[in-house]
Amino acid sequence: IHLLSTAAEPWPENAALYQQLKEEQILLSDNASSLAVQAFLQMCNLPIQVVCRANAEYMSPSGKLPFIHVGNQVVSELGPIVQFVKAKGHSLSDGLDEVQKAEMKAYMELVNNMLLTAELYLQWCDDVTVEEITHPRYGSPYPWPLNRILSYQKQWEVRRKMKAIGWAGKTLEQVLEDVDQCCQALSQRLGTQPYFFNKQPTELDALVFGHLFTILTTQLTTDELSEKVKNYSNLTAFCRRIEQQYFEGHDKDSSATVAARSAKRSLLR
Amino acid sequence: MAAPMELSCWGGDWGLPSLHPESLTVMAYAKFSGAPLTVNTISNSWRAPKGDVPVLISEDIVISQPAKILNFLRKQKYNADYELSAKQGADTLAYIALLEEKLLPALLHTFWVEAENYCSVTKPWFASRIAFPLSLYLPGKMSREALNRILLTRGGPPPYSLTEVEAQIYRDAKECLNLLSKRLGTSQFFFGHTPTTLDAFVFGFLAPIYKVCFPRVQLQEHLKQLPNLCRFCDDILTCYFRLTVSGHSPSGQDTADANLQKLTQLVNKESNLIEKMDDNLRKSPQHPPRKLTTLKLAAGGEEGSPLNRLSP
């Protein structure tokens, strides 16, 4: 990222966020990441349009989703996007002192380390979910046999990664235990505050919202994952608060409002 | 509760009880919580390390990863965290995640992937502690696993390229060290005056970077610019591992003495040999006549020497 040229240009009106097809293709983990970025940009008050493309993963410079296309720059993943936005002069964490910034970064890594990895595990290493949800969805825009080949290739890649970090030997129960531990830590950190750093939301709030909201509102083969999150009432209240404040009444393209309509049915159960 | 517990892990050098971050974490936690562990360092014997190291063996239970070992110790009532509040417990998890995501790749790279470091320090050290045929294979395998882990977790889309990843992981590691330093501030441990799980993990990751002497040391140099983290490591080493900062442990002293003895014996043998050579030289018939008077005198000093035959 060339920061000098970045800072010079203001945020354009036609900035776009690319993700996979909402209804048929996108998976739990990518949806969570995409929602986190959308929440972050809404919190910064930067307009963004969500564009759905079947080949979004291949368009991304790092292979990971989501990515944003702003002016003539393409930036992917939440971390680099936060830095890019900061170079343009918008930041949510400027008001934090050094120790708080360290804490914020640590908690963001906790979410990436535990929640995101657990989501990936569930999608690609749990055979039931893989058969019933992941394989049909992941390759759905493509004709046979390409759809099967692509999803097997991706599954192989993810399983290699799980093996390298030591998650391949875990059972589903152990993974859910880890999710519970992570949610407990987040819940204790949040306490009774509206946001993690009291009055103002930061990128940590956006990230946590993206993951928790997606877990709560996505239909999987079992409800165990969302049950783990529902055990912590302050987390569900937190998700509802952010949804109401940043996603309702905004443009219809936002995937959160679409999910929100189905969410209302499940959150208020 | 009093079941004997044995920990099998990699040994240490350069003033550390262990070079392996995970082994060091477990050892540190055991010291902090007062758990009575017998530590068996893996040595050049046929008891090859099976699977993951460190391994805790208690009666019939075998546990292998640091997080699980620590859980087991806590269940046995050796808990270093009982004074922590819920929020501090949450912070512990978060900072451990930060260490694993941001610092561990660079640590693995310094030890196992950086070619100069690996060939001149890591490989010989580990190979010398593993029995013969395995020592040809195991260090290479550990190196490949480290590279794999770095590329799979941080590398971009295939073809994975190491050079771009390298710069990024060292940047992240330096940032992580800065964050830890800011969080530690001026206090002795991360949560006040008693060390906890988080201190064990931070110590386990930082001490090898701090102490091991590598040819390529950019991470160590960065760490040395953060004096509170260096002081943190030194404090734990002196208080809990009873090692002086220069690294002479009591057992180290014994081996030094034994070495000294051997050396003295060698020197004595050498001086005996030199005396004998001197004798032979003087006995040799090629000496010029003018030396005979000296020889005679010298011959007079030596007992029963065959020089008597040469006397004029």
XYZ file of C-alpha atoms in Angstrom:
581
model
C 0.000 0.000 0.000
C 1.537 3.346 -0.992
C 0.465 5.383 1.968
C 1.306 8.805 0.559
C -0.920 8.456 -2.455
C -3.582 6.802 -0.328
C -3.867 9.691 2.077
C -4.237 12.172 -0.718
C -7.508 10.820 -2.076
C -10.746 11.092 -0.150
C -13.038 8.104 0.199
C -14.888 7.692 -3.096
C -18.602 7.157 -3.396
C -18.288 3.967 -5.381
C -16.131 1.960 -2.989
C -17.094 -1.682 -3.253
C -16.720 -4.720 -1.055
C -16.512 -8.049 -2.832
C -17.676 -11.319 -1.379
C -19.130 -14.559 -2.638
C -22.769 -15.036 -3.597
C -24.884 -14.411 -0.578
C -27.697 -16.854 -0.980
C -26.055 -19.875 -2.520
C -22.325 -19.842 -2.121
C -20.889 -18.000 0.835
C -19.772 -20.025 3.834
C -19.857 -19.313 7.550
C -16.290 -18.089 7.968
C -16.279 -15.852 4.895
C -19.645 -14.396 5.838
C -18.306 -13.595 9.293
C -15.204 -11.869 7.907
C -17.238 -9.920 5.386
C -19.728 -8.778 7.990
C -16.880 -7.671 10.266
C -15.480 -5.419 7.535
C -18.904 -4.029 6.724
C -19.528 -3.258 10.390
C -16.150 -1.565 10.678
C -16.794 0.652 7.676
C -20.257 1.538 8.937
C -18.767 2.508 12.276
C -16.308 4.776 10.461
C -19.200 6.217 8.491
C -17.689 5.262 5.171
C -20.150 4.222 2.490
C -19.557 0.867 0.883
C -21.464 -1.218 -1.624
C -21.490 -4.973 -1.302
C -20.905 -6.737 -4.593
C -21.341 -10.462 -4.843
C -19.267 -12.422 -7.298
C -18.823 -16.153 -7.632
C -15.097 -15.804 -8.267
C -14.435 -13.242 -5.536
C -11.866 -15.498 -3.896
C -9.765 -15.527 -7.028
C -10.003 -11.779 -7.480
C -8.622 -11.112 -4.039
C -4.920 -10.165 -3.928
C -4.214 -12.460 -0.996
C -6.758 -15.159 -1.761
C -8.775 -14.295 1.317
C -12.103 -12.572 1.584
C -13.473 -10.005 1.778
C -11.619 -7.392 -0.169
C -12.473 -3.790 -0.909
C -11.951 -1.871 -4.096
C -11.418 1.801 -3.350
C -10.326 4.184 -6.082
C -7.602 2.159 -7.736
C -6.528 0.232 -4.640
C -7.514 -3.281 -3.710
C -7.087 -4.313 -0.088
C -8.127 -7.605 1.479
C -8.736 -8.800 5.033
C -9.709 -6.775 8.078
C -6.181 -6.020 9.361
C -4.870 -4.374 6.188
C -8.228 -2.678 5.603
C -8.065 -1.066 9.051
C -4.570 0.231 8.262
C -5.693 1.471 4.844
C -8.623 3.338 6.343
C -6.326 4.802 8.988
C -4.025 6.121 6.267
C -7.050 7.918 4.848
C -7.536 9.604 8.177
C -10.330 7.552 9.746
C -9.634 5.549 12.842
C -11.722 4.113 15.628
C -8.919 3.333 18.041
C -7.098 6.654 18.255
C -8.635 7.415 21.602
C -7.134 4.358 23.250
C -3.944 4.470 25.277
C -1.036 2.132 24.597
C -2.056 -0.589 27.019
C -5.621 -0.574 25.680
C -4.361 -0.821 22.113
C -2.260 -3.829 23.118
C -5.341 -5.404 24.690
C -7.440 -4.712 21.633
C -4.918 -6.356 19.336
C -4.634 -9.335 21.685
C -8.408 -9.865 21.726
C -8.577 -9.577 17.946
C -5.982 -12.325 17.720
C -8.021 -14.396 20.167
C -11.035 -14.151 17.874
C -8.934 -15.066 14.838
C -7.128 -17.836 16.639
C -10.155 -19.502 18.201
C -13.404 -18.436 16.587
C -12.287 -18.247 12.993
C -10.324 -21.485 13.235
C -13.295 -23.200 14.860
C -15.545 -21.987 12.046
C -13.109 -23.299 9.465
C -12.868 -26.598 11.332
C -16.619 -26.964 11.434
C -17.006 -26.181 7.760
C -14.221 -28.267 6.352
C -13.256 -30.961 8.851
C -16.597 -32.066 10.255
C -17.810 -34.674 7.821
C -21.524 -34.144 8.308
C -21.311 -30.399 7.726
C -18.970 -30.873 4.798
C -21.325 -33.247 3.038
C -24.561 -31.432 3.679
C -23.598 -27.793 3.551
C -20.077 -26.978 2.449
C -19.669 -29.081 -0.683
C -23.036 -28.165 -2.160
C -22.563 -24.474 -1.429
C -18.912 -23.872 -2.218
C -18.937 -24.996 -5.822
C -22.542 -24.145 -6.583
C -21.934 -21.503 -9.302
C -19.875 -23.933 -11.333
C -20.884 -26.933 -13.442
C -20.019 -30.475 -12.547
C -17.240 -31.699 -12.187
C -15.615 -28.353 -11.509
C -17.701 -27.746 -8.421
C -16.552 -30.963 -6.767
C -12.927 -30.444 -7.769
C -12.818 -26.909 -6.357
C -14.383 -27.864 -3.080
C -12.152 -30.891 -2.599
C -9.117 -28.745 -3.362
C -10.151 -26.151 -0.806
C -10.899 -28.848 1.747
C -7.454 -30.336 1.271
C -5.859 -26.913 1.773
C -7.795 -26.207 4.953
C -7.087 -29.638 6.386
C -3.368 -29.139 5.762
C -3.508 -25.913 7.696
C -5.408 -27.529 10.555
C -2.784 -30.246 10.734
C 0.054 -27.706 10.812
C -1.432 -25.836 13.764
C -2.398 -28.967 15.662
C -6.180 -28.798 15.279
C -6.476 -31.880 13.095
C -6.459 -34.153 16.124
C -9.301 -32.321 17.835
C -12.784 -33.727 18.046
C -15.866 -31.614 17.480
C -16.541 -31.538 21.218
C -13.084 -30.146 21.896
C -13.548 -27.483 19.237
C -16.888 -26.478 20.766
C -15.177 -26.352 24.158
C -12.648 -23.926 22.714
C -15.454 -21.798 21.264
C -17.084 -21.754 24.679
C -13.835 -20.691 26.318
C -13.401 -17.925 23.793
C -16.964 -16.689 24.251
C -16.522 -16.779 28.004
C -13.388 -14.637 27.714
C -15.177 -12.153 25.418
C -18.189 -12.046 27.700
C -16.062 -11.388 30.759
C -14.124 -8.689 28.973
C -17.297 -7.010 27.732
C -19.009 -7.162 31.102
C -21.858 -4.661 31.257
C -20.314 -2.093 28.936
C -21.971 -1.229 25.625
C -18.745 -1.783 23.690
C -15.438 -3.407 24.517
C -13.770 -0.082 25.193
C -16.713 1.517 26.858
C -18.441 4.258 24.924
C -16.986 4.011 21.435
C -16.883 1.001 19.169
C -13.532 -0.079 17.759
C -12.391 -2.595 15.186
C -12.537 -5.243 17.894
C -16.285 -4.655 18.251
C -16.674 -4.948 14.489
C -14.749 -8.220 14.386
C -16.586 -9.768 17.322
C -19.926 -8.652 15.903
C -19.136 -10.144 12.495
C -18.330 -13.552 13.921
C -20.935 -13.805 16.651
C -23.788 -12.484 14.548
C -22.985 -14.935 11.767
C -22.771 -17.845 14.189
C -26.074 -16.873 15.761
C -27.943 -16.502 12.503
C -26.589 -19.229 10.265
C -28.451 -22.474 9.915
C -26.107 -25.396 10.318
C -26.710 -29.098 10.723
C -26.768 -28.698 14.488
C -27.401 -25.757 16.775
C -24.512 -26.536 19.076
C -22.307 -23.704 17.877
C -24.943 -21.017 18.232
C -26.018 -22.437 21.579
C -22.511 -21.846 22.885
C -22.813 -18.162 22.039
C -26.376 -17.850 23.328
C -25.199 -18.948 26.762
C -23.766 -15.472 27.200
C -26.586 -12.972 27.254
C -24.370 -9.908 27.153
C -22.904 -11.118 23.862
C -26.309 -11.540 22.220
C -27.351 -8.115 23.526
C -24.143 -6.688 22.107
C -24.907 -8.133 18.656
C -28.437 -6.795 18.702
C -27.216 -3.351 19.716
C -24.710 -3.090 16.895
C -27.188 -4.445 14.399
C -29.771 -1.875 15.385
C -27.349 0.981 15.417
C -25.425 0.354 12.262
C -27.388 -1.885 9.971
C -31.027 -1.094 10.146
C -32.338 1.522 7.793
C -29.226 1.361 5.630
C -29.099 0.224 2.009
C -30.931 -2.978 1.205
C -27.825 -4.593 -0.237
C -26.253 -5.020 3.159
C -26.111 -8.687 3.912
C -26.745 -7.905 7.548
C -30.261 -6.638 6.928
C -31.100 -9.715 4.917
C -29.700 -11.882 7.655
C -31.323 -9.610 10.218
C -34.801 -10.486 9.017
C -34.127 -14.157 9.524
C -32.202 -13.316 12.672
C -35.168 -11.656 14.268
C -36.891 -14.955 14.132
C -34.037 -16.800 15.774
C -32.698 -14.197 18.224
C -36.107 -13.589 19.700
C -36.791 -17.272 20.112
C -2.674 -35.918 44.714
C 0.849 -37.058 45.480
C 1.258 -39.128 42.352
C 4.750 -38.572 41.024
C 4.829 -36.545 37.829
C 7.542 -36.736 35.235
C 8.106 -34.246 32.487
C 10.035 -35.262 29.446
C 11.360 -32.323 27.439
C 14.274 -30.792 25.593
C 17.227 -29.682 27.659
C 18.829 -26.282 27.834
C 21.915 -24.295 27.121
C 23.088 -20.685 27.162
C 21.760 -20.335 30.671
C 18.283 -21.653 29.982
C 16.706 -24.779 31.432
C 15.325 -25.579 28.006
C 15.650 -24.267 24.445
C 12.184 -25.357 23.403
C 9.484 -22.696 23.992
C 6.747 -25.134 24.931
C 8.970 -27.138 27.283
C 10.094 -23.911 28.904
C 6.504 -22.759 29.386
C 5.571 -25.949 31.208
C 8.690 -25.887 33.378
C 8.075 -22.255 34.307
C 4.440 -22.908 35.198
C 5.452 -25.864 37.367
C 7.882 -23.636 39.256
C 5.323 -20.864 39.658
C 2.612 -23.154 40.963
C 4.913 -25.293 43.075
C 4.134 -28.514 41.288
C 6.689 -31.227 42.075
C 7.839 -32.289 38.629
C 10.811 -34.452 37.865
C 12.261 -33.138 34.678
C 13.902 -35.603 32.323
C 15.735 -33.881 29.545
C 15.909 -35.826 26.338
C 19.425 -37.064 26.014
C 21.512 -39.086 23.688
C 19.974 -42.374 24.643
C 17.642 -44.771 22.961
C 14.551 -43.361 24.678
C 13.616 -41.348 21.643
C 11.058 -38.551 22.012
C 7.718 -40.049 21.133
C 5.471 -37.632 19.343
C 5.004 -34.192 20.833
C 7.413 -32.817 23.332
C 6.935 -31.832 26.175
C 5.173 -34.853 27.589
C 3.861 -35.200 31.122
C 3.615 -38.695 32.548
C 1.769 -39.262 35.793
C 1.119 -42.899 36.675
C -0.685 -44.077 33.589
C -1.740 -40.757 32.163
C 0.221 -39.286 29.286
C -0.494 -35.693 28.290
C 1.239 -33.877 25.528
C 0.366 -30.277 24.720
C 1.291 -27.354 26.990
C -2.302 -26.138 27.336
C -3.486 -29.618 28.302
C -0.559 -30.146 30.671
C -1.331 -26.872 32.409
C -5.000 -27.857 32.695
C -3.997 -31.142 34.264
C -1.757 -29.388 36.775
C -4.565 -27.032 37.679
C -6.883 -29.957 38.305
C -4.249 -31.393 40.613
C -4.576 -28.148 42.593
C -1.342 -26.629 41.319
C -2.901 -23.420 40.175
C -0.908 -20.262 39.593
C -3.999 -18.270 38.584
C -6.283 -18.510 41.591
C -5.823 -14.864 42.459
C -6.817 -13.618 39.038
C -10.169 -11.991 38.353
C -12.381 -13.242 35.537
C -11.348 -10.371 33.307
C -7.669 -11.099 33.914
C -8.283 -14.715 33.002
C -9.835 -13.513 29.749
C -6.856 -11.236 29.128
C -4.563 -14.236 29.622
C -6.281 -16.139 26.814
C -6.143 -13.125 24.537
C -2.440 -12.459 25.082
C -1.560 -16.122 24.597
C -3.407 -15.972 21.264
C -1.394 -12.850 20.386
C 1.867 -14.677 21.156
C 0.894 -17.670 19.038
C -0.271 -15.671 16.067
C 2.308 -12.897 15.960
C 5.453 -14.033 17.745
C 5.597 -17.771 17.173
C 6.086 -17.646 13.364
C 9.160 -15.419 13.724
C 10.486 -17.575 16.566
C 10.112 -20.699 14.448
C 11.756 -18.912 11.563
C 14.771 -17.790 13.616
C 15.320 -21.269 14.997
C 14.401 -23.588 12.178
C 14.125 -21.862 8.844
C 16.802 -19.160 8.701
C 19.547 -21.122 6.955
C 22.591 -19.807 8.823
C 20.965 -20.197 12.222
C 19.634 -23.629 11.502
C 22.862 -25.078 10.127
C 25.265 -23.592 12.614
C 23.275 -23.716 15.842
C 19.903 -25.426 15.922
C 20.624 -28.576 13.957
C 23.895 -29.508 15.717
C 22.394 -28.794 19.114
C 19.308 -30.953 18.620
C 21.177 -33.645 16.739
C 23.620 -34.021 19.608
C 20.740 -34.789 21.929
C 19.049 -37.479 19.868
C 20.272 -41.032 19.385
C 22.181 -41.750 16.204
C 19.987 -42.734 13.287
C 17.138 -40.490 14.445
C 19.482 -37.523 14.744
C 19.916 -37.528 10.990
C 16.192 -37.340 10.397
C 14.430 -35.595 13.264
C 15.942 -32.089 13.080
C 15.182 -31.989 9.370
C 11.610 -33.015 10.065
C 11.191 -30.352 12.726
C 12.551 -27.768 10.316
C 10.144 -28.798 7.581
C 7.216 -28.693 9.996
C 8.179 -25.194 11.096
C 8.391 -23.962 7.511
C 5.085 -25.596 6.717
C 3.378 -23.956 9.638
C 4.698 -20.534 8.703
C 3.651 -20.826 5.086
C 0.229 -22.295 5.737
C -0.753 -19.766 8.353
C 0.852 -16.672 6.877
C 1.638 -17.364 3.274
C -0.449 -15.985 0.451
C -1.996 -17.956 -2.375
C 0.157 -20.584 -4.015
C 2.940 -20.616 -5.112
C 3.918 -19.795 -1.539
C 6.944 -17.522 -1.445
C 9.024 -17.256 1.674
C 10.694 -13.875 1.204
C 7.525 -11.785 1.275
C 6.283 -13.722 4.236
C 9.577 -13.314 6.120
C 9.475 -9.539 6.137
C 5.871 -9.574 7.343
C 6.379 -12.063 10.157
C 9.355 -10.186 11.577
C 7.388 -6.927 11.464
C 4.542 -8.620 13.310
C 6.913 -10.137 15.858
C 8.531 -6.795 16.606
C 5.121 -5.199 17.004
C 4.108 -7.999 19.335
C 7.230 -7.450 21.454
C 6.440 -3.736 21.642
C 2.869 -4.484 22.731
C 4.062 -6.890 25.427
C 6.521 -4.324 26.674
C 3.821 -1.671 26.918
C 1.506 -4.070 28.701
C 4.180 -5.106 31.200
C 5.213 -1.525 31.932
C 7.137 -1.332 35.172
C 5.472 -4.128 37.104
C 7.325 -7.280 37.954
C 4.907 -9.720 36.367
C 1.955 -9.256 34.059
C -0.640 -9.397 36.822
C 1.056 -7.862 39.814
C 3.577 -9.483 42.100
C 2.980 -13.180 41.532
C 3.622 -14.948 38.249
C 0.741 -16.633 36.446
C 0.042 -18.698 33.351
C 0.562 -15.698 31.105
C 4.008 -15.082 32.604
C 4.873 -18.730 31.939
C 3.884 -18.446 28.279
C 5.619 -15.117 27.718
C 8.760 -16.402 29.408
C 8.651 -19.587 27.332
C 8.547 -17.596 24.099
C 10.883 -14.754 25.012
C 13.724 -16.527 26.830
C 14.972 -18.538 23.822
C 14.991 -15.397 21.681
C 16.808 -13.523 24.409
C 19.499 -15.995 25.325
C 20.384 -18.258 22.436
C 23.355 -16.999 20.446
C 22.568 -17.097 16.764
C 24.458 -15.624 13.823
C 21.324 -13.838 12.570
C 19.764 -12.027 15.496
C 17.406 -9.283 14.367
C 14.707 -10.380 16.781
C 17.126 -10.594 19.698
C 18.420 -7.108 18.988
C 14.906 -5.749 18.970
C 14.159 -7.520 22.238
C 17.267 -6.075 23.859
C 15.916 -2.606 23.163
C 12.994 -3.400 25.471
C 14.692 -3.486 28.878
C 11.596 -4.345 30.893
C 11.128 -7.596 28.962
C 14.813 -8.516 29.418
C 14.549 -7.794 33.113
C 11.405 -9.966 33.247
C 13.271 -12.965 31.774
C 16.322 -12.493 33.985
C 14.162 -12.210 37.102
C 12.400 -15.478 36.411
C 15.673 -17.235 35.662
C 17.326 -16.086 38.871
C 14.338 -16.449 41.180
C 12.724 -19.602 39.914
C 15.423 -21.531 38.171
C 18.307 -20.612 40.490
C 20.614 -19.912 37.617
C 22.923 -16.936 37.629
C 22.628 -14.691 34.629
C 25.879 -16.053 33.240
C 24.361 -19.488 33.431
C 26.424 -21.624 35.804
C 24.079 -23.978 37.583
C 25.351 -26.131 40.494
C 25.600 -29.186 38.301
C 27.510 -27.048 35.822
C 30.123 -26.399 38.480
C 30.644 -30.113 39.008
C 31.284 -30.779 35.365
C 33.691 -27.847 35.322
C 35.615 -29.430 38.208
C 35.711 -32.802 36.513
C 36.995 -31.171 33.366
C 39.672 -29.381 35.333
C 40.828 -32.650 36.835
C 41.079 -34.287 33.459
C 43.021 -31.340 32.142
C 45.501 -31.472 35.023
C 46.084 -35.146 34.414
C 46.737 -34.503 30.765
C 49.208 -31.744 31.564
C 51.056 -34.006 33.982
C 51.294 -36.714 31.381
C 52.592 -34.203 28.874
C 55.275 -32.937 31.231
C 56.402 -36.518 31.920
C 56.708 -37.112 28.227
C 58.695 -33.940 27.776
C 61.123 -34.994 30.521
C 61.632 -38.353 28.861
C 62.284 -36.659 25.547
C 64.825 -34.455 27.231
C 66.560 -37.537 28.585
C 66.674 -39.144 25.191
C 68.161 -36.039 23.642
C 70.951 -35.904 26.187
C 71.677 -39.607 25.795
C 71.997 -39.245 22.055
C 75.639 -39.734 20.794
C 75.560 -36.876 18.256
C 76.327 -34.138 20.725
C 79.605 -32.179 19.997
C 82.580 -32.698 22.437
C 82.386 -29.301 24.070
C 79.004 -30.276 25.401
C 80.472 -33.271 27.169
C 81.470 -31.314 30.245
C 77.913 -30.105 30.639
C 76.658 -33.573 29.996
C 79.027 -34.946 32.541
C 77.669 -32.531 35.058
C 74.135 -33.354 34.046
C 74.943 -37.047 34.031
C 76.216 -36.609 37.528
C 72.833 -35.234 38.510
C 70.850 -38.134 37.062
C 70.819 -41.526 38.670
C 71.864 -44.627 36.900
C 72.058 -42.941 33.578
C 73.827 -44.721 30.723
C 75.691 -41.429 30.095
C 78.417 -42.842 32.257
C 79.619 -44.807 29.248
C 80.269 -41.543 27.400
C 82.417 -39.991 29.995
C 85.850 -39.354 28.661
